[in-house]
Every structure is written in C-alpha cells, then in structure tokens.
PDB file of C-alpha atoms in Angstrom:
ATOM      1  CA  MET A 200      -0.019   0.073   0.015  1.00 78.00           C
ATOM      2  CA  LYS A 201       2.798   2.336   0.853  1.00 91.00           C
ATOM      3  CA  GLN A 202       4.448   2.118  -2.459  1.00 95.00           C
ATOM      4  CA  TYR A 203       1.311   3.302  -4.186  1.00 96.00           C
ATOM      5  CA  LEU A 204       1.121   6.464  -1.917  1.00 96.00           C
ATOM      6  CA  ASP A 205       4.829   7.038  -2.426  1.00 97.00           C
ATOM      7  CA  LEU A 206       4.328   7.093  -6.216  1.00 98.00           C
ATOM      8  CA  CYS A 207       1.467   9.508  -5.957  1.00 97.00           C
ATOM      9  CA  GLN A 208       3.656  11.788  -3.802  1.00 97.00           C
ATOM     10  CA  ARG A 209       6.524  11.411  -6.164  1.00 98.00           C
ATOM     11  CA  ILE A 210       4.347  12.531  -9.046  1.00 98.00           C
ATOM     12  CA  ILE A 211       3.304  15.570  -6.966  1.00 98.00           C
ATOM     13  CA  ASP A 212       6.814  16.422  -6.033  1.00 98.00           C
ATOM     14  CA  GLU A 213       8.658  15.704  -9.298  1.00 98.00           C
ATOM     15  CA  GLY A 214       6.018  15.610 -12.047  1.00 98.00           C
ATOM     16  CA  THR A 215       6.044  17.915 -15.015  1.00 98.00           C
ATOM     17  CA  TRP A 216       2.757  19.674 -16.206  1.00 98.00           C
ATOM     18  CA  ILE A 217       1.759  18.277 -19.629  1.00 96.00           C
ATOM     19  CA  ASP A 218      -1.170  19.374 -21.818  1.00 96.00           C
ATOM     20  CA  ASN A 219      -3.002  16.226 -22.860  1.00 91.00           C
ATOM     21  CA  LYS A 220      -4.610  16.837 -26.191  1.00 90.00           C
ATOM     22  CA  ARG A 221      -6.939  13.712 -26.069  1.00 84.00           C
ATOM     23  CA  THR A 222      -8.729  14.839 -22.835  1.00 86.00           C
ATOM     24  CA  GLY A 223      -7.993  18.611 -23.100  1.00 91.00           C
ATOM     25  CA  LYS A 224      -6.703  18.635 -19.610  1.00 94.00           C
ATOM     26  CA  ARG A 225      -3.298  19.200 -17.928  1.00 96.00           C
ATOM     27  CA  CYS A 226      -1.635  16.403 -15.946  1.00 96.00           C
ATOM     28  CA  LEU A 227       1.199  16.106 -13.695  1.00 98.00           C
ATOM     29  CA  THR A 228       3.376  13.529 -15.460  1.00 98.00           C
ATOM     30  CA  LEU A 229       6.230  11.319 -14.273  1.00 98.00           C
ATOM     31  CA  ILE A 230       8.297   8.917 -16.573  1.00 98.00           C
ATOM     32  CA  ASN A 231       9.152   5.548 -15.226  1.00 98.00           C
ATOM     33  CA  ALA A 232       7.561   4.024 -12.190  1.00 98.00           C
ATOM     34  CA  ASP A 233       8.142   0.540 -10.804  1.00 98.00           C
ATOM     35  CA  LEU A 234       5.998  -1.331  -8.426  1.00 98.00           C
ATOM     36  CA  GLU A 235       6.249  -4.775  -6.846  1.00 98.00           C
ATOM     37  CA  TYR A 236       3.528  -7.112  -5.742  1.00 98.00           C
ATOM     38  CA  GLN A 237       4.252  -9.970  -3.234  1.00 98.00           C
ATOM     39  CA  VAL A 238       1.961 -12.445  -4.792  1.00 98.00           C
ATOM     40  CA  GLY A 239       3.470 -15.477  -3.080  1.00 98.00           C
ATOM     41  CA  ALA A 240       2.737 -13.906   0.299  1.00 98.00           C
ATOM     42  CA  ASN A 241      -0.780 -13.031  -0.955  1.00 98.00           C
ATOM     43  CA  GLN A 242      -0.489  -9.389  -0.185  1.00 98.00           C
ATOM     44  CA  PHE A 243      -3.297  -8.335  -2.493  1.00 98.00           C
ATOM     45  CA  PRO A 244      -2.630  -4.688  -3.694  1.00 97.00           C
ATOM     46  CA  LEU A 245      -6.244  -3.373  -3.311  1.00 97.00           C
ATOM     47  CA  ILE A 246      -5.916   0.315  -2.305  1.00 96.00           C
ATOM     48  CA  THR A 247      -6.976   0.858   1.316  1.00 97.00           C
ATOM     49  CA  THR A 248      -6.758   4.679   1.583  1.00 97.00           C
ATOM     50  CA  ARG A 249     -10.156   4.798  -0.281  1.00 96.00           C
ATOM     51  CA  LYS A 250     -12.768   2.187  -0.830  1.00 96.00           C
ATOM     52  CA  SER A 251     -11.677   0.255  -3.985  1.00 95.00           C
ATOM     53  CA  PHE A 252     -13.227  -2.442  -6.118  1.00 93.00           C
ATOM     54  CA  TYR A 253     -11.585  -5.623  -7.612  1.00 97.00           C
ATOM     55  CA  LYS A 254     -14.323  -7.593  -9.307  1.00 97.00           C
ATOM     56  CA  SER A 255     -14.542  -5.648 -12.502  1.00 97.00           C
ATOM     57  CA  ALA A 256     -10.753  -5.762 -12.890  1.00 98.00           C
ATOM     58  CA  ILE A 257     -10.618  -9.538 -12.547  1.00 98.00           C
ATOM     59  CA  ALA A 258     -13.667  -9.967 -14.782  1.00 98.00           C
ATOM     60  CA  GLU A 259     -11.902  -7.915 -17.452  1.00 98.00           C
ATOM     61  CA  LEU A 260      -8.749 -10.032 -17.003  1.00 98.00           C
ATOM     62  CA  LEU A 261     -10.761 -13.285 -17.512  1.00 98.00           C
ATOM     63  CA  GLY A 262     -12.225 -11.800 -20.682  1.00 98.00           C
ATOM     64  CA  TYR A 263      -8.802 -11.216 -22.092  1.00 98.00           C
ATOM     65  CA  LEU A 264      -7.746 -14.746 -21.149  1.00 98.00           C
ATOM     66  CA  LYS A 265     -10.719 -16.142 -22.983  1.00 98.00           C
ATOM     67  CA  GLY A 266      -9.909 -13.986 -26.051  1.00 98.00           C
ATOM     68  CA  LEU A 267     -13.190 -12.098 -26.020  1.00 98.00           C
ATOM     69  CA  ASP A 268     -13.838  -9.238 -28.676  1.00 98.00           C
ATOM     70  CA  ASN A 269     -17.377  -8.310 -27.685  1.00 98.00           C
ATOM     71  CA  ALA A 270     -18.470  -5.928 -24.842  1.00 98.00           C
ATOM     72  CA  ALA A 271     -21.607  -7.929 -24.224  1.00 98.00           C
ATOM     73  CA  ASP A 272     -19.452 -10.984 -23.344  1.00 98.00           C
ATOM     74  CA  PHE A 273     -17.486  -8.796 -20.924  1.00 98.00           C
ATOM     75  CA  ARG A 274     -20.757  -7.612 -19.219  1.00 98.00           C
ATOM     76  CA  ALA A 275     -21.661 -11.336 -18.876  1.00 97.00           C
ATOM     77  CA  LEU A 276     -18.466 -11.884 -16.895  1.00 97.00           C
ATOM     78  CA  GLY A 277     -19.238  -8.809 -14.634  1.00 97.00           C
ATOM     79  CA  THR A 278     -17.592  -5.750 -16.159  1.00 97.00           C
ATOM     80  CA  LYS A 279     -18.853  -2.805 -18.246  1.00 96.00           C
ATOM     81  CA  THR A 280     -15.347  -1.492 -19.018  1.00 95.00           C
ATOM     82  CA  TRP A 281     -15.630  -2.015 -22.696  1.00 97.00           C
ATOM     83  CA  ASP A 282     -19.212  -0.624 -23.186  1.00 96.00           C
ATOM     84  CA  ALA A 283     -18.071   3.056 -24.131  1.00 93.00           C
ATOM     85  CA  ASN A 284     -15.089   2.082 -26.285  1.00 94.00           C
ATOM     86  CA  ALA A 285     -17.157  -0.384 -28.250  1.00 97.00           C
ATOM     87  CA  ASN A 286     -20.257   1.731 -28.696  1.00 96.00           C
ATOM     88  CA  ASP A 287     -19.565   5.389 -27.995  1.00 93.00           C
ATOM     89  CA  ASN A 288     -16.239   6.063 -29.803  1.00 90.00           C
ATOM     90  CA  SER A 289     -17.128   7.973 -32.997  1.00 92.00           C
ATOM     91  CA  ALA A 290     -14.057   6.898 -34.880  1.00 93.00           C
ATOM     92  CA  TRP A 291     -14.711   3.379 -34.209  1.00 97.00           C
ATOM     93  CA  LEU A 292     -18.441   3.539 -35.055  1.00 97.00           C
ATOM     94  CA  ASN A 293     -17.425   4.746 -38.476  1.00 97.00           C
ATOM     95  CA  ASN A 294     -14.721   2.150 -38.879  1.00 98.00           C
ATOM     96  CA  PRO A 295     -15.294  -0.473 -41.687  1.00 98.00           C
ATOM     97  CA  TYR A 296     -13.799  -3.161 -39.508  1.00 98.00           C
ATOM     98  CA  ARG A 297     -16.438  -2.756 -36.767  1.00 98.00           C
ATOM     99  CA  LYS A 298     -18.707  -5.756 -36.960  1.00 97.00           C
ATOM    100  CA  GLY A 299     -21.785  -4.293 -35.113  1.00 97.00           C
ATOM    101  CA  GLU A 300     -23.060  -3.326 -31.647  1.00 98.00           C
ATOM    102  CA  ASP A 301     -20.576  -4.163 -28.791  1.00 98.00           C
ATOM    103  CA  ASP A 302     -17.818  -5.250 -31.208  1.00 98.00           C
ATOM    104  CA  MET A 303     -14.420  -4.262 -29.859  1.00 98.00           C
ATOM    105  CA  GLY A 304     -12.301  -5.417 -32.866  1.00 98.00           C
ATOM    106  CA  ARG A 305      -8.805  -6.973 -32.597  1.00 98.00           C
ATOM    107  CA  VAL A 306      -7.782  -5.656 -29.201  1.00 98.00           C
ATOM    108  CA  TYR A 307      -6.246  -7.164 -25.889  1.00 97.00           C
ATOM    109  CA  GLY A 308      -7.445 -10.760 -25.679  1.00 96.00           C
ATOM    110  CA  VAL A 309      -7.796 -11.223 -29.364  1.00 98.00           C
ATOM    111  CA  GLN A 310      -4.118 -10.481 -29.797  1.00 98.00           C
ATOM    112  CA  GLY A 311      -3.215 -12.641 -26.859  1.00 98.00           C
ATOM    113  CA  ARG A 312      -5.213 -15.633 -28.116  1.00 98.00           C
ATOM    114  CA  SER A 313      -5.216 -15.207 -31.954  1.00 98.00           C
ATOM    115  CA  TRP A 314      -2.329 -13.016 -33.275  1.00 98.00           C
ATOM    116  CA  GLN A 315      -2.593 -13.052 -37.046  1.00 97.00           C
ATOM    117  CA  LYS A 316       0.414 -14.294 -39.011  1.00 96.00           C
ATOM    118  CA  PRO A 317       1.383 -13.119 -42.503  1.00 94.00           C
ATOM    119  CA  ASP A 318       0.645 -16.496 -43.871  1.00 95.00           C
ATOM    120  CA  GLY A 319      -2.914 -16.408 -42.725  1.00 93.00           C
ATOM    121  CA  GLY A 320      -2.442 -18.480 -39.710  1.00 96.00           C
ATOM    122  CA  HIS A 321      -2.737 -17.400 -35.921  1.00 97.00           C
ATOM    123  CA  ILE A 322      -0.626 -17.667 -32.902  1.00 98.00           C
ATOM    124  CA  ASP A 323      -2.173 -18.392 -29.508  1.00 98.00           C
ATOM    125  CA  GLN A 324       0.315 -16.539 -27.289  1.00 98.00           C
ATOM    126  CA  PHE A 325      -1.271 -17.460 -23.949  1.00 98.00           C
ATOM    127  CA  LYS A 326      -1.473 -21.217 -24.864  1.00 98.00           C
ATOM    128  CA  LYS A 327       2.238 -21.300 -25.752  1.00 98.00           C
ATOM    129  CA  VAL A 328       3.234 -19.704 -22.561  1.00 98.00           C
ATOM    130  CA  ILE A 329       0.976 -21.997 -20.412  1.00 98.00           C
ATOM    131  CA  ASP A 330       2.120 -25.116 -22.134  1.00 98.00           C
ATOM    132  CA  ASN A 331       5.789 -24.202 -21.753  1.00 98.00           C
ATOM    133  CA  LEU A 332       5.423 -23.307 -17.998  1.00 98.00           C
ATOM    134  CA  LYS A 333       3.404 -26.428 -17.329  1.00 98.00           C
ATOM    135  CA  ASN A 334       6.440 -28.457 -18.573  1.00 98.00           C
ATOM    136  CA  GLY A 335       8.898 -26.474 -16.575  1.00 98.00           C
ATOM    137  CA  ILE A 336      10.200 -24.555 -19.802  1.00 98.00           C
ATOM    138  CA  ASP A 337      11.243 -20.901 -19.734  1.00 98.00           C
ATOM    139  CA  ASP A 338      12.803 -20.076 -23.092  1.00 97.00           C
ATOM    140  CA  ARG A 339      13.393 -16.436 -21.880  1.00 97.00           C
ATOM    141  CA  GLY A 340      10.542 -15.410 -24.096  1.00 98.00           C
ATOM    142  CA  GLU A 341       7.487 -16.450 -22.304  1.00 98.00           C
ATOM    143  CA  ILE A 342       5.822 -13.240 -23.432  1.00 98.00           C
ATOM    144  CA  VAL A 343       2.132 -12.309 -24.203  1.00 98.00           C
ATOM    145  CA  THR A 344       1.798  -8.857 -25.978  1.00 98.00           C
ATOM    146  CA  PHE A 345      -1.320  -7.110 -26.978  1.00 98.00           C
ATOM    147  CA  TYR A 346       0.566  -4.314 -28.782  1.00 98.00           C
ATOM    148  CA  ASN A 347       0.177  -4.904 -32.494  1.00 98.00           C
ATOM    149  CA  PRO A 348       0.686  -1.526 -34.408  1.00 97.00           C
ATOM    150  CA  GLY A 349      -0.189  -3.294 -37.758  1.00 96.00           C
ATOM    151  CA  GLU A 350      -3.772  -3.799 -36.466  1.00 97.00           C
ATOM    152  CA  PHE A 351      -4.498  -0.692 -34.327  1.00 97.00           C
ATOM    153  CA  HIS A 352      -6.935   0.326 -37.068  1.00 97.00           C
ATOM    154  CA  MET A 353      -8.889  -2.912 -36.618  1.00 98.00           C
ATOM    155  CA  GLY A 354      -9.806  -2.261 -32.950  1.00 98.00           C
ATOM    156  CA  CYS A 355     -11.481   0.323 -30.852  1.00 96.00           C
ATOM    157  CA  LEU A 356      -8.599   1.134 -28.535  1.00 94.00           C
ATOM    158  CA  ARG A 357      -4.798   0.524 -28.439  1.00 94.00           C
ATOM    159  CA  PRO A 358      -3.675  -1.213 -25.163  1.00 97.00           C
ATOM    160  CA  CYS A 359      -2.340   0.533 -22.147  1.00 95.00           C
ATOM    161  CA  MET A 360      -1.148  -2.501 -20.220  1.00 97.00           C
ATOM    162  CA  HIS A 361       0.448  -4.032 -23.288  1.00 98.00           C
ATOM    163  CA  THR A 362       2.911  -6.806 -22.428  1.00 98.00           C
ATOM    164  CA  HIS A 363       3.284  -9.633 -19.806  1.00 98.00           C
ATOM    165  CA  ASN A 364       6.639 -11.473 -19.447  1.00 98.00           C
ATOM    166  CA  PHE A 365       6.743 -14.558 -17.309  1.00 98.00           C
ATOM    167  CA  SER A 366       9.974 -15.959 -15.784  1.00 98.00           C
ATOM    168  CA  LEU A 367      10.576 -19.408 -14.092  1.00 98.00           C
ATOM    169  CA  LEU A 368      13.202 -19.827 -11.597  1.00 98.00           C
ATOM    170  CA  GLY A 369      13.168 -23.373 -10.158  1.00 97.00           C
ATOM    171  CA  ASP A 370       9.547 -23.890  -9.019  1.00 97.00           C
ATOM    172  CA  THR A 371       8.797 -20.177  -8.560  1.00 98.00           C
ATOM    173  CA  LEU A 372       7.011 -18.199 -11.296  1.00 98.00           C
ATOM    174  CA  TYR A 373       7.553 -14.359 -11.730  1.00 99.00           C
ATOM    175  CA  LEU A 374       5.869 -11.744 -13.834  1.00 99.00           C
ATOM    176  CA  THR A 375       6.996  -8.498 -15.366  1.00 98.00           C
ATOM    177  CA  SER A 376       4.176  -6.345 -16.779  1.00 98.00           C
ATOM    178  CA  TYR A 377       4.599  -3.303 -18.875  1.00 98.00           C
ATOM    179  CA  GLN A 378       2.179  -0.347 -19.038  1.00 98.00           C
ATOM    180  CA  ARG A 379       2.648   2.639 -21.459  1.00 98.00           C
ATOM    181  CA  SER A 380       0.264   5.064 -19.720  1.00 97.00           C
ATOM    182  CA  CYS A 381      -1.550   5.113 -16.339  1.00 97.00           C
ATOM    183  CA  ASP A 382      -4.161   7.376 -14.644  1.00 96.00           C
ATOM    184  CA  VAL A 383      -2.735   6.780 -11.198  1.00 97.00           C
ATOM    185  CA  PRO A 384      -5.564   7.979  -8.914  1.00 96.00           C
ATOM    186  CA  LEU A 385      -8.238   5.894 -10.832  1.00 93.00           C
ATOM    187  CA  GLY A 386      -6.606   3.350 -13.157  1.00 93.00           C
ATOM    188  CA  LEU A 387      -3.603   2.001 -11.208  1.00 96.00           C
ATOM    189  CA  ASN A 388      -5.649   0.196  -8.570  1.00 93.00           C
ATOM    190  CA  PHE A 389      -7.500  -1.510 -11.409  1.00 95.00           C
ATOM    191  CA  ASN A 390      -4.281  -2.383 -13.115  1.00 97.00           C
ATOM    192  CA  GLN A 391      -2.330  -3.644 -10.241  1.00 97.00           C
ATOM    193  CA  VAL A 392      -5.130  -6.019  -9.273  1.00 98.00           C
ATOM    194  CA  GLN A 393      -4.905  -7.468 -12.764  1.00 98.00           C
ATOM    195  CA  VAL A 394      -1.129  -7.920 -12.636  1.00 98.00           C
ATOM    196  CA  PHE A 395      -1.348  -9.663  -9.194  1.00 98.00           C
ATOM    197  CA  THR A 396      -4.217 -11.899 -10.234  1.00 98.00           C
ATOM    198  CA  LEU A 397      -2.550 -12.881 -13.592  1.00 98.00           C
ATOM    199  CA  LEU A 398       0.594 -14.132 -11.851  1.00 98.00           C
ATOM    200  CA  ALA A 399      -1.475 -15.886  -9.061  1.00 98.00           C
ATOM    201  CA  LEU A 400      -3.737 -17.579 -11.654  1.00 98.00           C
ATOM    202  CA  VAL A 401      -1.086 -18.688 -14.141  1.00 98.00           C
ATOM    203  CA  ALA A 402       1.048 -20.025 -11.282  1.00 98.00           C
ATOM    204  CA  GLN A 403      -1.837 -22.077 -10.121  1.00 98.00           C
ATOM    205  CA  ILE A 404      -2.705 -23.639 -13.490  1.00 98.00           C
ATOM    206  CA  THR A 405       0.956 -24.335 -14.378  1.00 98.00           C
ATOM    207  CA  GLY A 406       1.704 -25.922 -10.969  1.00 98.00           C
ATOM    208  CA  HIS A 407       4.173 -23.461  -9.697  1.00 98.00           C
ATOM    209  CA  LYS A 408       4.667 -21.245  -6.696  1.00 98.00           C
ATOM    210  CA  ALA A 409       3.859 -17.505  -7.252  1.00 98.00           C
ATOM    211  CA  GLY A 410       6.762 -15.155  -6.628  1.00 98.00           C
ATOM    212  CA  VAL A 411       6.858 -11.414  -7.245  1.00 98.00           C
ATOM    213  CA  ALA A 412       5.004  -9.432  -9.864  1.00 98.00           C
ATOM    214  CA  TYR A 413       6.939  -6.441 -11.191  1.00 98.00           C
ATOM    215  CA  HIS A 414       4.819  -3.716 -12.733  1.00 98.00           C
ATOM    216  CA  LYS A 415       6.707  -1.109 -14.830  1.00 98.00           C
ATOM    217  CA  ILE A 416       4.718   1.998 -15.872  1.00 98.00           C
ATOM    218  CA  VAL A 417       6.261   4.422 -18.438  1.00 98.00           C
ATOM    219  CA  ASN A 418       3.907   7.468 -18.210  1.00 98.00           C
ATOM    220  CA  ALA A 419       2.381   7.780 -14.694  1.00 98.00           C
ATOM    221  CA  HIS A 420       0.143  10.860 -14.356  1.00 97.00           C
ATOM    222  CA  ILE A 421      -2.430  12.633 -12.153  1.00 98.00           C
ATOM    223  CA  TYR A 422      -4.890  14.950 -13.928  1.00 97.00           C
ATOM    224  CA  GLU A 423      -5.253  18.561 -12.762  1.00 96.00           C
ATOM    225  CA  ASP A 424      -8.881  17.973 -11.602  1.00 96.00           C
ATOM    226  CA  GLN A 425      -7.698  14.981  -9.433  1.00 97.00           C
ATOM    227  CA  LEU A 426      -4.786  16.716  -7.747  1.00 97.00           C
ATOM    228  CA  GLU A 427      -6.486  18.360  -4.803  1.00 97.00           C
ATOM    229  CA  LEU A 428      -8.280  15.103  -3.739  1.00 97.00           C
ATOM    230  CA  MET A 429      -5.050  13.275  -4.020  1.00 97.00           C
ATOM    231  CA  ARG A 430      -2.908  15.769  -2.211  1.00 97.00           C
ATOM    232  CA  ASP A 431      -5.291  16.863   0.480  1.00 97.00           C
ATOM    233  CA  VAL A 432      -7.416  13.805   1.050  1.00 97.00           C
ATOM    234  CA  GLN A 433      -5.934  10.410   0.027  1.00 97.00           C
ATOM    235  CA  LEU A 434      -2.304  11.299   0.854  1.00 97.00           C
ATOM    236  CA  LYS A 435      -3.370  12.298   4.321  1.00 97.00           C
ATOM    237  CA  ARG A 436      -4.694   8.844   5.247  1.00 96.00           C
ATOM    238  CA  ASP A 437      -2.651   5.931   6.650  1.00 95.00           C
ATOM    239  CA  PRO A 438      -2.693   2.714   4.670  1.00 95.00           C
ATOM    240  CA  LEU A 439      -4.256  -0.323   6.340  1.00 96.00           C
ATOM    241  CA  GLY A 440      -3.253  -3.992   6.192  1.00 95.00           C
ATOM    242  CA  ALA A 441      -3.244  -5.878   2.703  1.00 95.00           C
ATOM    243  CA  PRO A 442      -6.321  -8.127   2.020  1.00 98.00           C
ATOM    244  CA  LYS A 443      -5.934 -11.494   0.608  1.00 98.00           C
ATOM    245  CA  LEU A 444      -7.186 -12.972  -2.664  1.00 98.00           C
ATOM    246  CA  HIS A 445      -8.560 -16.431  -2.765  1.00 98.00           C
ATOM    247  CA  ILE A 446      -8.843 -18.408  -6.119  1.00 98.00           C
ATOM    248  CA  ASN A 447     -10.789 -21.576  -6.507  1.00 98.00           C
ATOM    249  CA  PRO A 448      -8.209 -24.320  -6.237  1.00 98.00           C
ATOM    250  CA  GLU A 449     -10.277 -26.271  -8.972  1.00 98.00           C
ATOM    251  CA  ILE A 450      -8.976 -23.975 -11.680  1.00 98.00           C
ATOM    252  CA  LYS A 451      -6.249 -26.085 -13.138  1.00 98.00           C
ATOM    253  CA  SER A 452      -6.010 -25.276 -16.759  1.00 98.00           C
ATOM    254  CA  LEU A 453      -6.500 -22.692 -19.525  1.00 97.00           C
ATOM    255  CA  GLU A 454      -9.502 -24.715 -20.681  1.00 98.00           C
ATOM    256  CA  ASP A 455     -11.072 -24.261 -17.350  1.00 98.00           C
ATOM    257  CA  ILE A 456     -10.793 -20.497 -17.745  1.00 98.00           C
ATOM    258  CA  GLU A 457     -12.252 -20.772 -21.097  1.00 97.00           C
ATOM    259  CA  THR A 458     -15.253 -22.928 -20.257  1.00 97.00           C
ATOM    260  CA  TRP A 459     -16.426 -22.425 -16.710  1.00 98.00           C
ATOM    261  CA  VAL A 460     -14.506 -19.994 -14.523  1.00 98.00           C
ATOM    262  CA  SER A 461     -16.460 -16.915 -13.409  1.00 97.00           C
ATOM    263  CA  MET A 462     -16.273 -14.295 -10.740  1.00 97.00           C
ATOM    264  CA  ASP A 463     -17.707 -16.734  -8.244  1.00 97.00           C
ATOM    265  CA  ASP A 464     -14.308 -18.344  -8.209  1.00 98.00           C
ATOM    266  CA  PHE A 465     -12.554 -15.316  -6.784  1.00 98.00           C
ATOM    267  CA  GLU A 466     -12.938 -13.839  -3.340  1.00 98.00           C
ATOM    268  CA  VAL A 467     -11.105 -11.240  -1.332  1.00 98.00           C
ATOM    269  CA  THR A 468     -11.008 -11.250   2.479  1.00 98.00           C
ATOM    270  CA  ASP A 469      -9.605  -9.004   5.298  1.00 97.00           C
ATOM    271  CA  TYR A 470     -10.233  -5.852   3.278  1.00 97.00           C
ATOM    272  CA  GLU A 471     -10.386  -2.757   5.526  1.00 97.00           C
ATOM    273  CA  HIS A 472     -10.501   0.596   3.878  1.00 97.00           C
ATOM    274  CA  HIS A 473     -11.117   4.332   4.275  1.00 97.00           C
ATOM    275  CA  GLU A 474     -14.159   6.102   2.740  1.00 97.00           C
ATOM    276  CA  ALA A 475     -14.500   6.306  -1.136  1.00 96.00           C
ATOM    277  CA  ILE A 476     -13.165   9.144  -3.033  1.00 96.00           C
ATOM    278  CA  LYS A 477     -14.942  10.286  -6.217  1.00 95.00           C
ATOM    279  CA  TYR A 478     -12.069  11.171  -8.491  1.00 94.00           C
ATOM    280  CA  PRO A 479     -13.009  12.645 -11.902  1.00 91.00           C
ATOM    281  CA  PHE A 480     -12.575  10.394 -14.897  1.00 85.00           C
ATOM    282  CA  SER A 481     -11.049  11.692 -18.101  1.00 82.00           C
ATOM    283  CA  VAL A 482     -12.343  10.064 -21.254  1.00 67.00           C
TER     284      VAL A 482
END
C-alpha cells in the first residue's frame, strides 16, 4: 500500500505539467515508475486509503484470457469497462472493421489468443506460455503482448497495459508487466489488481509457486482535476493492512478458464479501507 502512496507523492513532487490533447486537460506527469507485488505472500494490492473494487478488474482479465472481442461478453462476466469504447467512440463507429453493436475489434485478448500471422495462420500466445510453463520450460521469451501496431486500425482502442513477461526460476514463477500510460488515482488500482491476479492464476494452473509481480509504468500521471483530492485527502490517510485474494483451487487449466470459470471463483478477504473518493474520470 505504501508504494502506491509513495508514487502519488513522487508525481506531485517531481512531475511535469503536460497538456493532454485527447482529454483537453493538464496532468502532472512522471516517466518511469516501478511497483512490486508480493503474490507469493498473498499481499493483494487493493488500495486501502479509499474504498476500491476488484471484481470488474478480474472480470476484464478473464475476458482477455478467453480472447473475447465483444463488450456484451465482458458484461456477462461482470464488467462494463468496454461498453463505451465499443459503442460510443465515434471513430470506431465509423470504422469499416467494426462488426456491429458491442464489437471491440482486434484488441487485447484477441491479440493474446489469436495473433494473425502473415501467412494467414494465428498464434495463441497465452497457450504457448501456459504449455511451456506447465512443462517447466522458460525459453526467456514467455511473453504475451497485446501491442500490434499493424492492427490498431482494426480495434476500438490500443492497449495501455500491453505486455506480460513470465519468468520461471526453479519452481517459482515471476511476472513483469509493462504499461505505457496510467491514470494513477483511478486506473492504477485496477491495473495492479490484474497484474497480481494474472501471476497468481497462471502459477496455479501451471503448478508453480507464485513469486513477485513487477509492474513497470512508463507514463504515470495525475490529472489537474484529481490533484486536490489526492494531495489533500488520500495522501493524508494511513494505509491499512493488505487483504488476501482467494482463487478456486479447482481451476487447473486454460481450458477451465475458457469454459466455466467466473467471478464466483474469486474472493477477497480481510479488506479494511477508508471512505470512497470520487475522482473525476477523463475520457
């Protein structure tokens, strides 16, 4: 919990004001932030200095692992995070690659499960990684990336959290995740829940111990209309103890995730928190 608050304070102390053209707002911006999550010790990084939520973040992660490309399927899992990008983005609505209502195009999980090859075939990146790790193989390239510039025009959004690199040392699995941009007051809590859960889940289905998840953010920022709440409210609060994430031990394969796993298979306990803070969201 402390490392999150330390990053927020560092952005305030060291950040540079940047005009963001997409949102029309200024934001305090810091380049390069590194966070670590003790997955093996089950110190779940759900923010305690304000009431935070985890179900939507894990539901979205499940959608990526399933390779989903439709916002309705994400809603069925328990998250509405793709509704606006799929249906309210004017550029995407007029894109000839859009297949209809709720279609997201070739983003995130589609790239992870069905990366198109020049010869017309596809690569299932997640399956390759899972199969290798199950067999104790780390070829120093156990990587899943969603970042495919050649197909940005075929999807409603390019990825922020774009690459996950797994590393196996003995019987312990590690994860390094890369994120190009992060709205720290709002988005980071969502992102760190996903990084933690991804390592915990992949370690479980490949039969390894979970180690540390390393989370690297390139552009970490706080928007101008969020600054006062962060500086004068959230940073004045003391963090509380880390909660714990419990994953159904019956989840044993990628096929399980594809066929029957739902949010009923995830539970967080020992979560104590301060009151909620309503940060402005920048579209």
